[in-house]
PDB file of C-alpha atoms in Angstrom:
ATOM      1  CA  UNK A   1     141.425  90.831  89.799  1.00 50.00           C
ATOM      2  CA  UNK A   2     138.153  91.300  91.447  1.00 70.00           C
ATOM      3  CA  UNK A   3     138.087  92.887  94.741  1.00 90.00           C
ATOM      4  CA  UNK A   4     136.251  90.821  97.423  1.00 96.00           C
ATOM      5  CA  UNK A   5     134.950  92.368 101.245  1.00 98.00           C
ATOM      6  CA  UNK A   6     134.552  89.302 103.524  1.00 98.00           C
ATOM      7  CA  UNK A   7     131.466  90.550 105.970  1.00 98.00           C
ATOM      8  CA  UNK A   8     133.575  88.909 109.045  1.00 97.00           C
ATOM      9  CA  UNK A   9     136.863  88.620 110.187  1.00 94.00           C
ATOM     10  CA  UNK A  10     135.879  85.253 111.405  1.00 93.00           C
ATOM     11  CA  UNK A  11     133.427  82.068 111.138  1.00 94.00           C
ATOM     12  CA  UNK A  12     130.039  83.614 109.497  1.00 97.00           C
ATOM     13  CA  UNK A  13     127.183  82.980 112.039  1.00 96.00           C
ATOM     14  CA  UNK A  14     124.281  80.835 111.403  1.00 97.00           C
ATOM     15  CA  UNK A  15     126.309  78.669 108.856  1.00 96.00           C
ATOM     16  CA  UNK A  16     124.269  75.356 107.618  1.00 95.00           C
ATOM     17  CA  UNK A  17     126.007  72.088 108.358  1.00 94.00           C
ATOM     18  CA  UNK A  18     129.092  71.224 106.503  1.00 95.00           C
ATOM     19  CA  UNK A  19     129.402  75.061 104.732  1.00 96.00           C
ATOM     20  CA  UNK A  20     130.464  76.377 107.841  1.00 92.00           C
ATOM     21  CA  UNK A  21     133.254  77.543 105.294  1.00 93.00           C
ATOM     22  CA  UNK A  22     131.198  79.934 103.208  1.00 95.00           C
ATOM     23  CA  UNK A  23     131.711  83.539 103.526  1.00 97.00           C
ATOM     24  CA  UNK A  24     129.365  85.712 102.586  1.00 98.00           C
ATOM     25  CA  UNK A  25     131.026  89.287 101.096  1.00 98.00           C
ATOM     26  CA  UNK A  26     130.320  92.452  98.979  1.00 98.00           C
ATOM     27  CA  UNK A  27     132.358  93.394  95.494  1.00 98.00           C
ATOM     28  CA  UNK A  28     132.780  96.961  95.608  1.00 98.00           C
ATOM     29  CA  UNK A  29     132.601  99.107  92.860  1.00 98.00           C
ATOM     30  CA  UNK A  30     133.356 102.436  94.480  1.00 97.00           C
ATOM     31  CA  UNK A  31     132.510 105.425  91.855  1.00 97.00           C
ATOM     32  CA  UNK A  32     135.108 108.516  92.749  1.00 95.00           C
ATOM     33  CA  UNK A  33     133.103 111.586  94.032  1.00 94.00           C
ATOM     34  CA  UNK A  34     129.783 109.742  94.481  1.00 95.00           C
ATOM     35  CA  UNK A  35     128.992 110.903  97.983  1.00 97.00           C
ATOM     36  CA  UNK A  36     125.739 108.189  97.675  1.00 98.00           C
ATOM     37  CA  UNK A  37     126.237 104.053  97.995  1.00 98.00           C
ATOM     38  CA  UNK A  38     123.664 101.285  96.421  1.00 98.00           C
ATOM     39  CA  UNK A  39     123.911  97.952  98.129  1.00 98.00           C
ATOM     40  CA  UNK A  40     123.127  95.266  95.437  1.00 98.00           C
ATOM     41  CA  UNK A  41     121.460  92.827  96.166  1.00 98.00           C
ATOM     42  CA  UNK A  42     121.105  89.853  92.827  1.00 98.00           C
ATOM     43  CA  UNK A  43     117.675  87.235  93.007  1.00 98.00           C
ATOM     44  CA  UNK A  44     117.747  83.160  92.334  1.00 97.00           C
ATOM     45  CA  UNK A  45     115.004  82.151  94.352  1.00 97.00           C
ATOM     46  CA  UNK A  46     117.081  81.864  98.019  1.00 98.00           C
ATOM     47  CA  UNK A  47     119.150  79.023  95.942  1.00 97.00           C
ATOM     48  CA  UNK A  48     121.395  80.900  94.479  1.00 97.00           C
ATOM     49  CA  UNK A  49     122.378  84.479  92.552  1.00 98.00           C
ATOM     50  CA  UNK A  50     121.788  85.464  89.573  1.00 98.00           C
ATOM     51  CA  UNK A  51     125.276  86.893  88.134  1.00 97.00           C
ATOM     52  CA  UNK A  52     123.284  89.763  85.229  1.00 97.00           C
ATOM     53  CA  UNK A  53     121.265  90.905  88.405  1.00 98.00           C
ATOM     54  CA  UNK A  54     125.105  91.824  89.660  1.00 98.00           C
ATOM     55  CA  UNK A  55     127.707  93.548  88.156  1.00 98.00           C
ATOM     56  CA  UNK A  56     125.717  94.544  85.553  1.00 98.00           C
ATOM     57  CA  UNK A  57     123.328  96.534  87.915  1.00 98.00           C
ATOM     58  CA  UNK A  58     126.919  97.967  89.647  1.00 98.00           C
ATOM     59  CA  UNK A  59     128.309  99.632  87.126  1.00 98.00           C
ATOM     60  CA  UNK A  60     125.407 101.608  85.250  1.00 98.00           C
ATOM     61  CA  UNK A  61     125.098 102.795  89.247  1.00 98.00           C
ATOM     62  CA  UNK A  62     128.934 104.135  88.573  1.00 98.00           C
ATOM     63  CA  UNK A  63     128.057 105.133  85.077  1.00 97.00           C
ATOM     64  CA  UNK A  64     125.517 107.416  87.033  1.00 97.00           C
ATOM     65  CA  UNK A  65     127.973 108.774  89.428  1.00 97.00           C
ATOM     66  CA  UNK A  66     127.151 106.329  92.136  1.00 98.00           C
ATOM     67  CA  UNK A  67     129.244 103.873  94.352  1.00 98.00           C
ATOM     68  CA  UNK A  68     127.756 100.811  94.379  1.00 98.00           C
ATOM     69  CA  UNK A  69     128.616  97.059  96.019  1.00 98.00           C
ATOM     70  CA  UNK A  70     126.958  93.929  94.951  1.00 98.00           C
ATOM     71  CA  UNK A  71     126.238  91.416  97.669  1.00 98.00           C
ATOM     72  CA  UNK A  72     126.816  87.407  97.830  1.00 98.00           C
ATOM     73  CA  UNK A  73     124.845  86.645 101.437  1.00 98.00           C
ATOM     74  CA  UNK A  74     124.644  82.899 101.847  1.00 98.00           C
ATOM     75  CA  UNK A  75     121.353  80.676  99.451  1.00 98.00           C
ATOM     76  CA  UNK A  76     120.588  77.239 100.144  1.00 97.00           C
ATOM     77  CA  UNK A  77     120.970  74.803 101.847  1.00 97.00           C
ATOM     78  CA  UNK A  78     121.839  77.775 104.297  1.00 97.00           C
ATOM     79  CA  UNK A  79     118.181  79.573 105.535  1.00 96.00           C
ATOM     80  CA  UNK A  80     117.134  81.671 107.820  1.00 96.00           C
ATOM     81  CA  UNK A  81     118.312  83.858 109.786  1.00 97.00           C
ATOM     82  CA  UNK A  82     121.433  83.772 107.441  1.00 98.00           C
ATOM     83  CA  UNK A  83     120.544  85.819 104.269  1.00 98.00           C
ATOM     84  CA  UNK A  84     118.767  88.900 106.747  1.00 98.00           C
ATOM     85  CA  UNK A  85     122.380  88.432 108.563  1.00 98.00           C
ATOM     86  CA  UNK A  86     124.185  88.913 105.897  1.00 98.00           C
ATOM     87  CA  UNK A  87     122.020  91.984 104.408  1.00 98.00           C
ATOM     88  CA  UNK A  88     122.440  93.522 107.839  1.00 98.00           C
ATOM     89  CA  UNK A  89     125.853  93.070 108.382  1.00 98.00           C
ATOM     90  CA  UNK A  90     126.488  94.728 104.461  1.00 98.00           C
ATOM     91  CA  UNK A  91     124.882  97.692 105.738  1.00 98.00           C
ATOM     92  CA  UNK A  92     126.307  98.460 108.870  1.00 98.00           C
ATOM     93  CA  UNK A  93     129.953  97.100 106.658  1.00 98.00           C
ATOM     94  CA  UNK A  94     129.519 100.580 104.436  1.00 98.00           C
ATOM     95  CA  UNK A  95     127.705 102.516 106.704  1.00 98.00           C
ATOM     96  CA  UNK A  96     130.564 101.969 109.401  1.00 98.00           C
ATOM     97  CA  UNK A  97     133.890 102.808 106.502  1.00 98.00           C
ATOM     98  CA  UNK A  98     131.445 105.015 105.072  1.00 98.00           C
ATOM     99  CA  UNK A  99     134.619 107.882 105.482  1.00 97.00           C
ATOM    100  CA  UNK A 100     136.979 105.584 104.190  1.00 96.00           C
ATOM    101  CA  UNK A 101     134.928 105.535 100.669  1.00 97.00           C
ATOM    102  CA  UNK A 102     133.899 108.558 100.474  1.00 97.00           C
ATOM    103  CA  UNK A 103     130.338 107.947 101.326  1.00 97.00           C
ATOM    104  CA  UNK A 104     127.556 109.917 103.530  1.00 98.00           C
ATOM    105  CA  UNK A 105     126.363 107.358 105.971  1.00 98.00           C
ATOM    106  CA  UNK A 106     123.049 108.502 105.409  1.00 98.00           C
ATOM    107  CA  UNK A 107     122.558 107.894 101.706  1.00 98.00           C
ATOM    108  CA  UNK A 108     122.823 104.012 101.947  1.00 98.00           C
ATOM    109  CA  UNK A 109     120.556 102.403  99.405  1.00 98.00           C
ATOM    110  CA  UNK A 110     119.864  98.898  98.722  1.00 98.00           C
ATOM    111  CA  UNK A 111     118.767  97.411  95.574  1.00 98.00           C
ATOM    112  CA  UNK A 112     117.337  93.894  94.780  1.00 98.00           C
ATOM    113  CA  UNK A 113     115.864  91.470  92.345  1.00 98.00           C
ATOM    114  CA  UNK A 114     113.459  88.422  92.793  1.00 98.00           C
ATOM    115  CA  UNK A 115     114.363  86.864  96.061  1.00 98.00           C
ATOM    116  CA  UNK A 116     116.927  88.936  96.270  1.00 98.00           C
ATOM    117  CA  UNK A 117     113.789  91.634  96.476  1.00 98.00           C
ATOM    118  CA  UNK A 118     113.073  90.374  99.704  1.00 98.00           C
ATOM    119  CA  UNK A 119     115.695  90.465 101.187  1.00 98.00           C
ATOM    120  CA  UNK A 120     115.887  93.865 100.045  1.00 98.00           C
ATOM    121  CA  UNK A 121     112.438  94.708 101.641  1.00 98.00           C
ATOM    122  CA  UNK A 122     112.898  92.998 104.498  1.00 98.00           C
ATOM    123  CA  UNK A 123     115.980  94.991 105.499  1.00 98.00           C
ATOM    124  CA  UNK A 124     113.735  97.666 104.846  1.00 98.00           C
ATOM    125  CA  UNK A 125     111.389  96.960 107.846  1.00 97.00           C
ATOM    126  CA  UNK A 126     113.333  94.556 109.986  1.00 96.00           C
ATOM    127  CA  UNK A 127     116.151  96.650 110.945  1.00 97.00           C
ATOM    128  CA  UNK A 128     118.058  98.199 114.673  1.00 96.00           C
ATOM    129  CA  UNK A 129     119.679 101.078 115.101  1.00 96.00           C
ATOM    130  CA  UNK A 130     123.184  98.516 116.149  1.00 96.00           C
ATOM    131  CA  UNK A 131     124.526  97.678 119.836  1.00 96.00           C
ATOM    132  CA  UNK A 132     126.675 100.935 120.400  1.00 95.00           C
ATOM    133  CA  UNK A 133     128.698  98.966 123.535  1.00 95.00           C
ATOM    134  CA  UNK A 134     129.430  96.385 120.626  1.00 96.00           C
ATOM    135  CA  UNK A 135     132.590  95.291 120.911  1.00 95.00           C
ATOM    136  CA  UNK A 136     132.626  94.938 117.066  1.00 95.00           C
ATOM    137  CA  UNK A 137     132.760  98.985 115.515  1.00 95.00           C
ATOM    138  CA  UNK A 138     130.310  97.115 112.861  1.00 98.00           C
ATOM    139  CA  UNK A 139     127.839  95.764 115.210  1.00 98.00           C
ATOM    140  CA  UNK A 140     127.529  99.349 116.200  1.00 98.00           C
ATOM    141  CA  UNK A 141     126.364 100.716 113.383  1.00 98.00           C
ATOM    142  CA  UNK A 142     122.432 101.227 112.075  1.00 98.00           C
ATOM    143  CA  UNK A 143     121.177  98.252 109.687  1.00 98.00           C
ATOM    144  CA  UNK A 144     118.264 100.641 108.025  1.00 98.00           C
ATOM    145  CA  UNK A 145     118.520 101.020 104.622  1.00 98.00           C
ATOM    146  CA  UNK A 146     118.257 105.244 103.400  1.00 98.00           C
ATOM    147  CA  UNK A 147     116.040 104.326 100.728  1.00 98.00           C
ATOM    148  CA  UNK A 148     115.157 100.879  98.955  1.00 98.00           C
ATOM    149  CA  UNK A 149     114.639  99.787  95.273  1.00 98.00           C
ATOM    150  CA  UNK A 150     112.416  96.708  94.494  1.00 98.00           C
ATOM    151  CA  UNK A 151     113.027  95.070  91.262  1.00 98.00           C
ATOM    152  CA  UNK A 152     109.916  92.392  90.188  1.00 98.00           C
ATOM    153  CA  UNK A 153     109.997  91.670  94.161  1.00 98.00           C
ATOM    154  CA  UNK A 154     108.999  88.932  95.720  1.00 98.00           C
ATOM    155  CA  UNK A 155     107.189  90.619  99.263  1.00 98.00           C
ATOM    156  CA  UNK A 156     104.521  87.595 100.823  1.00 97.00           C
ATOM    157  CA  UNK A 157     105.660  84.152 101.963  1.00 95.00           C
ATOM    158  CA  UNK A 158     101.694  84.344 101.742  1.00 91.00           C
ATOM    159  CA  UNK A 159      99.464  83.981  98.675  1.00 84.00           C
ATOM    160  CA  UNK A 160     101.095  84.602  95.608  1.00 86.00           C
ATOM    161  CA  UNK A 161     104.298  84.633  96.874  1.00 84.00           C
ATOM    162  CA  UNK A 162     107.130  82.724  95.780  1.00 92.00           C
ATOM    163  CA  UNK A 163     107.032  78.795  96.924  1.00 89.00           C
ATOM    164  CA  UNK A 164     110.366  78.630  96.297  1.00 90.00           C
ATOM    165  CA  UNK A 165     111.872  81.187  97.769  1.00 96.00           C
ATOM    166  CA  UNK A 166     109.705  80.144 100.672  1.00 94.00           C
ATOM    167  CA  UNK A 167     110.935  77.108 101.484  1.00 96.00           C
ATOM    168  CA  UNK A 168     114.830  78.192 100.528  1.00 96.00           C
ATOM    169  CA  UNK A 169     114.580  80.913 103.188  1.00 97.00           C
ATOM    170  CA  UNK A 170     112.060  79.193 105.446  1.00 96.00           C
ATOM    171  CA  UNK A 171     112.001  75.435 105.389  1.00 94.00           C
ATOM    172  CA  UNK A 172     108.957  73.593 103.905  1.00 91.00           C
ATOM    173  CA  UNK A 173     107.376  73.740 107.695  1.00 90.00           C
ATOM    174  CA  UNK A 174     107.511  76.902 107.985  1.00 91.00           C
ATOM    175  CA  UNK A 175     105.075  78.217 110.614  1.00 93.00           C
ATOM    176  CA  UNK A 176     102.525  80.742 110.366  1.00 93.00           C
ATOM    177  CA  UNK A 177     104.293  83.477 112.603  1.00 94.00           C
ATOM    178  CA  UNK A 178     107.317  82.605 110.599  1.00 94.00           C
ATOM    179  CA  UNK A 179     105.430  82.947 106.985  1.00 95.00           C
ATOM    180  CA  UNK A 180     104.276  86.421 108.803  1.00 95.00           C
ATOM    181  CA  UNK A 181     107.360  87.859 109.438  1.00 94.00           C
ATOM    182  CA  UNK A 182     108.473  87.422 106.458  1.00 95.00           C
ATOM    183  CA  UNK A 183     105.818  88.693 104.819  1.00 97.00           C
ATOM    184  CA  UNK A 184     107.353  92.673 104.194  1.00 97.00           C
ATOM    185  CA  UNK A 185     104.318  94.097 103.688  1.00 97.00           C
ATOM    186  CA  UNK A 186     102.786  93.250 106.445  1.00 97.00           C
ATOM    187  CA  UNK A 187     105.841  94.836 108.717  1.00 97.00           C
ATOM    188  CA  UNK A 188     106.192  98.227 107.215  1.00 98.00           C
ATOM    189  CA  UNK A 189     106.981 100.760 109.404  1.00 95.00           C
ATOM    190  CA  UNK A 190     105.993 104.770 110.354  1.00 96.00           C
ATOM    191  CA  UNK A 191     110.202 105.667 109.795  1.00 97.00           C
ATOM    192  CA  UNK A 192     110.461 102.660 106.886  1.00 98.00           C
ATOM    193  CA  UNK A 193     112.709 104.117 104.301  1.00 98.00           C
ATOM    194  CA  UNK A 194     110.722 105.533 100.476  1.00 98.00           C
ATOM    195  CA  UNK A 195     110.953 103.222  97.981  1.00 98.00           C
ATOM    196  CA  UNK A 196     111.434 102.831  94.071  1.00 98.00           C
ATOM    197  CA  UNK A 197     109.226  99.311  92.728  1.00 98.00           C
ATOM    198  CA  UNK A 198     108.902  98.457  89.627  1.00 98.00           C
ATOM    199  CA  UNK A 199     107.284  94.949  88.358  1.00 98.00           C
ATOM    200  CA  UNK A 200     105.707  93.529  85.279  1.00 98.00           C
ATOM    201  CA  UNK A 201     101.971  93.005  84.925  1.00 97.00           C
ATOM    202  CA  UNK A 202     102.161  89.548  83.710  1.00 95.00           C
ATOM    203  CA  UNK A 203     105.171  88.342  85.553  1.00 95.00           C
ATOM    204  CA  UNK A 204     103.971  84.539  85.899  1.00 94.00           C
ATOM    205  CA  UNK A 205     107.029  83.421  88.007  1.00 96.00           C
ATOM    206  CA  UNK A 206     106.375  86.429  91.088  1.00 97.00           C
ATOM    207  CA  UNK A 207     102.897  87.902  90.496  1.00 97.00           C
ATOM    208  CA  UNK A 208     102.583  91.917  90.320  1.00 97.00           C
ATOM    209  CA  UNK A 209     100.531  91.308  93.232  1.00 97.00           C
ATOM    210  CA  UNK A 210     103.333  91.189  95.372  1.00 98.00           C
ATOM    211  CA  UNK A 211     104.573  95.134  94.572  1.00 98.00           C
ATOM    212  CA  UNK A 212     101.244  96.013  94.792  1.00 98.00           C
ATOM    213  CA  UNK A 213     100.840  95.069  98.219  1.00 97.00           C
ATOM    214  CA  UNK A 214     104.246  96.674  99.206  1.00 98.00           C
ATOM    215  CA  UNK A 215     103.466  99.800  97.765  1.00 98.00           C
ATOM    216  CA  UNK A 216      99.703  99.478  99.519  1.00 98.00           C
ATOM    217  CA  UNK A 217     101.498  99.141 103.010  1.00 98.00           C
ATOM    218  CA  UNK A 218     103.714 102.167 102.533  1.00 98.00           C
ATOM    219  CA  UNK A 219     100.930 104.236 101.792  1.00 98.00           C
ATOM    220  CA  UNK A 220      99.057 103.116 104.391  1.00 98.00           C
ATOM    221  CA  UNK A 221     101.788 104.733 107.007  1.00 97.00           C
ATOM    222  CA  UNK A 222     102.532 107.729 104.469  1.00 98.00           C
ATOM    223  CA  UNK A 223     105.963 106.692 103.252  1.00 98.00           C
ATOM    224  CA  UNK A 224     106.403 107.702  99.310  1.00 98.00           C
ATOM    225  CA  UNK A 225     106.746 105.382  96.987  1.00 98.00           C
ATOM    226  CA  UNK A 226     108.009 105.631  92.539  1.00 98.00           C
ATOM    227  CA  UNK A 227     105.809 102.141  91.324  1.00 98.00           C
ATOM    228  CA  UNK A 228     105.871 101.773  88.151  1.00 98.00           C
ATOM    229  CA  UNK A 229     104.164  98.672  86.435  1.00 98.00           C
ATOM    230  CA  UNK A 230     104.945  97.914  83.266  1.00 98.00           C
ATOM    231  CA  UNK A 231     102.578  95.992  80.728  1.00 96.00           C
ATOM    232  CA  UNK A 232     104.469  92.509  79.771  1.00 94.00           C
ATOM    233  CA  UNK A 233     107.437  91.275  80.467  1.00 94.00           C
ATOM    234  CA  UNK A 234     108.557  87.848  81.771  1.00 94.00           C
ATOM    235  CA  UNK A 235     109.985  87.210  85.327  1.00 95.00           C
ATOM    236  CA  UNK A 236     114.198  87.822  86.090  1.00 94.00           C
ATOM    237  CA  UNK A 237     114.841  90.760  83.257  1.00 96.00           C
ATOM    238  CA  UNK A 238     117.435  92.167  85.106  1.00 96.00           C
ATOM    239  CA  UNK A 239     118.749  95.350  83.086  1.00 97.00           C
ATOM    240  CA  UNK A 240     115.486  94.492  80.269  1.00 95.00           C
ATOM    241  CA  UNK A 241     117.898  95.852  77.664  1.00 94.00           C
ATOM    242  CA  UNK A 242     115.876  93.104  74.790  1.00 93.00           C
ATOM    243  CA  UNK A 243     112.544  95.106  75.951  1.00 94.00           C
ATOM    244  CA  UNK A 244     112.042  98.243  74.590  1.00 93.00           C
ATOM    245  CA  UNK A 245     108.820  98.854  77.171  1.00 95.00           C
ATOM    246  CA  UNK A 246     110.273  97.584  80.110  1.00 97.00           C
ATOM    247  CA  UNK A 247     114.315  98.736  79.949  1.00 97.00           C
ATOM    248  CA  UNK A 248     113.292 102.598  80.723  1.00 98.00           C
ATOM    249  CA  UNK A 249     113.009 101.423  84.350  1.00 98.00           C
ATOM    250  CA  UNK A 250     116.247 102.249  85.391  1.00 98.00           C
ATOM    251  CA  UNK A 251     116.090 105.603  83.456  1.00 98.00           C
ATOM    252  CA  UNK A 252     113.530 106.182  85.996  1.00 98.00           C
ATOM    253  CA  UNK A 253     115.239 104.512  88.559  1.00 98.00           C
ATOM    254  CA  UNK A 254     118.177 106.726  88.321  1.00 98.00           C
ATOM    255  CA  UNK A 255     115.778 109.687  88.013  1.00 98.00           C
ATOM    256  CA  UNK A 256     114.548 109.145  91.672  1.00 98.00           C
ATOM    257  CA  UNK A 257     117.595 109.098  92.787  1.00 97.00           C
ATOM    258  CA  UNK A 258     118.236 111.754  91.553  1.00 95.00           C
ATOM    259  CA  UNK A 259     115.573 112.912  93.108  1.00 95.00           C
ATOM    260  CA  UNK A 260     116.051 111.286  96.721  1.00 91.00           C
ATOM    261  CA  UNK A 261     119.631 113.528  96.205  1.00 90.00           C
ATOM    262  CA  UNK A 262     121.664 110.670  95.385  1.00 86.00           C
TER     263      UNK A 262
END
């Protein structure tokens, strides 16, 4: 039986009406001896969660000696702020329980695909240091990821963005202020985490400009990044096992993590 870790011991905040009993949760893939962890956010346009972008990625990380947690965050009909609240809570949870899992609380990365990449980029730009006096010990933890890994991510809510992700997250009547706030390339801070990013140049669903914009924003702040753009490959490839040119992304990513001390 798969172990699941509910993110709250009470009803999750910001639930959509009629869906108050839905509980976002983590599925742990603990690798004994690992001091680092990666939280995996599957894609699905904020409408569903793609299975092939969850457990198979965690298992890949385990084979590389890295612990992982797959995040089942809330999607439509839940809208903002439910997904980012789930993501921040997941980071806080892993950090609060780092000693239990043998993890260094300063070695917690987030990896996301497509809309899960948007969630990941958002977590890497909209974070806080926690509330030191909160009665919930988890809420005292920082929500800042130490590294982010973006796989054909949705980044912007403006041109080149993904209309379905924007509507599912922000609704059909999103304000200009909301659109800017959730265009991650416009929210990069000077202390944003370093990033590994990959995309394909002919992605028809989420154009490569999303990744390029985020890389440029990081560069403008002097934040290191490792960007890989492959010539051909459809959206939603996951591990890309059937695409000989693109499937090397996982080796490149694991090498990057190793060089980061993961």
